[in-house]
Amino acid sequence: MPTPAELRARRAALAAQRSSGVARVSYDGKTVEYRSIAEIDRALEALDREIASAEGRRIVRQVRVTTAKGL
């Protein structure tokens, strides 16, 4: 199992490539090619979960709903 530092390095490489618009990422001597930005986003979310798990915490997602009656 990779260490949290290795997972953070993977996440940083993936986030850098996502922001540059490139779908090919290289880290730890491996190259991965993604088909879309959505696929990269899912990989980033999975890495976030793995990092949290390795650090003994969990990610809590919150949805806030607001409503207003009339204008």
Coordinates of C-alpha atoms in Angstrom, one line a residue:
M1 CA 0.0 0.0 0.0
P2 CA 1.4 3.4 -0.9
T3 CA 2.3 5.9 1.8
P4 CA 0.3 9.2 2.2
A5 CA 3.3 11.1 0.8
E6 CA 3.3 8.9 -2.4
L7 CA -0.4 9.4 -2.8
R8 CA 0.0 13.2 -2.4
A9 CA 2.7 13.1 -5.1
R10 CA 0.4 11.3 -7.4
R11 CA -2.5 13.7 -6.7
A12 CA -0.2 16.7 -7.3
A13 CA 1.0 15.3 -10.7
L14 CA -2.6 14.6 -11.7
A15 CA -3.9 18.0 -10.6
A16 CA -1.1 19.7 -12.5
Q17 CA -1.8 17.9 -15.7
R18 CA -5.5 18.5 -15.3
S19 CA -5.0 22.2 -15.1
S20 CA -2.8 22.2 -18.2
G21 CA -5.4 20.3 -20.2
V22 CA -3.1 17.3 -20.8
A23 CA -4.7 13.8 -20.3
R24 CA -1.4 11.9 -19.9
V25 CA 0.1 11.7 -16.4
S26 CA 3.5 10.3 -15.5
Y27 CA 4.5 9.4 -11.9
D28 CA 6.6 6.7 -10.2
G29 CA 7.9 5.6 -13.6
K30 CA 4.3 4.9 -14.8
T31 CA 2.3 6.7 -17.5
V32 CA -1.5 6.8 -17.4
E33 CA -3.6 8.3 -20.2
Y34 CA -7.2 9.5 -19.3
R35 CA -10.0 9.8 -21.8
S36 CA -11.6 12.9 -20.4
I37 CA -11.5 15.6 -17.7
A38 CA -14.3 13.9 -15.9
E39 CA -12.3 10.8 -15.6
I40 CA -9.4 12.8 -14.2
D41 CA -11.8 14.4 -11.7
R42 CA -12.9 10.9 -10.6
A43 CA -9.3 9.8 -10.2
L44 CA -8.6 12.9 -8.0
E45 CA -11.6 12.1 -5.8
A46 CA -10.4 8.5 -5.5
L47 CA -6.9 9.7 -4.5
D48 CA -8.5 12.1 -1.9
R49 CA -10.3 9.1 -0.4
E50 CA -7.2 7.0 -0.4
I51 CA -5.2 9.8 1.3
A52 CA -7.8 10.3 3.9
S53 CA -8.0 6.5 4.6
A54 CA -4.2 6.2 4.9
E55 CA -4.2 9.1 7.4
G56 CA -7.0 7.5 9.4
R57 CA -9.7 10.0 8.6
R58 CA -12.7 10.2 6.3
I59 CA -14.1 12.7 3.9
V60 CA -17.5 14.1 4.9
R61 CA -19.6 15.5 2.0
Q62 CA -22.2 18.1 2.8
V63 CA -25.0 19.3 0.6
R64 CA -26.6 22.6 1.7
V65 CA -30.1 23.3 0.3
T66 CA -31.7 26.7 0.4
T67 CA -35.1 27.8 -0.7
A68 CA -36.8 31.1 -1.2
K69 CA -40.5 31.8 -1.7
G70 CA -41.1 34.4 -4.4
L71 CA -38.9 37.1 -5.5

